[in-house]
Amino acid sequence: MGVHHSRSGPRQLVTPSRFRSKAAFASFAAVSPILASSGLTNRHRINRSSDRQLNRALHTITLIRMRLDPTAKTYVAGRISEEKTSRDAQRCLKRAASRQLSKILERSDRTTRISSEQLDAI
């Protein structure tokens, strides 16, 4: 379940050779966690600086997954039962979608062509 690639994907060319790791891609996609703790509260927030179009596409993907995908629904329910917020669960889902997209881009770098089925699988 995901987003149709022609509607909400990033408009610029993202080559996987630009990134040294999945964490670097997550930072580029603005989904890398940043420590936002104070006092006894230990939590993270999302890095809001970087490619906003890619971040918006990942945001849409996670919203659709949270509403329609049964595994994402159980994941969010488990996070909420751990006393996390829905936004925290969405942050983790964004990171997972970023990892999946990074893998697809790495594979496509070898084949030099991304099929629409691969993008729809995100």
Coordinates of C-alpha atoms in Angstrom, one line a residue, residues 17 20-21 23-24 27-28 30 36-38 40 43 46 56 67 75 80-83 88-89 95 110-112 118 122:
S17 CA 25.3 6.9 -4.8
R20 CA 26.8 6.7 2.2
S21 CA 24.2 4.8 4.3
A23 CA 20.9 6.9 7.9
A24 CA 22.3 9.5 5.5
S27 CA 18.6 12.5 7.1
F28 CA 18.1 13.7 3.5
A30 CA 14.0 14.6 6.9
A36 CA 14.4 16.0 22.1
S37 CA 14.6 15.0 25.7
S38 CA 14.3 17.2 28.7
L40 CA 13.2 12.7 32.9
R43 CA 12.0 11.1 23.4
I46 CA 11.9 14.2 13.4
R56 CA 5.7 14.8 2.3
R67 CA -5.4 3.7 7.9
Y75 CA 2.3 -1.7 15.0
I80 CA 0.3 3.3 21.8
S81 CA 0.1 0.5 24.4
E82 CA 3.7 1.2 25.2
E83 CA 2.5 4.7 26.2
D88 CA 5.8 8.7 17.6
A89 CA 4.4 5.6 15.9
R95 CA 11.7 5.8 9.1
R110 CA 22.1 -1.7 -10.4
T111 CA 19.3 -2.1 -12.8
T112 CA 19.0 1.6 -13.7
Q118 CA 8.4 -1.2 -6.9
I122 CA 6.2 1.3 -0.7

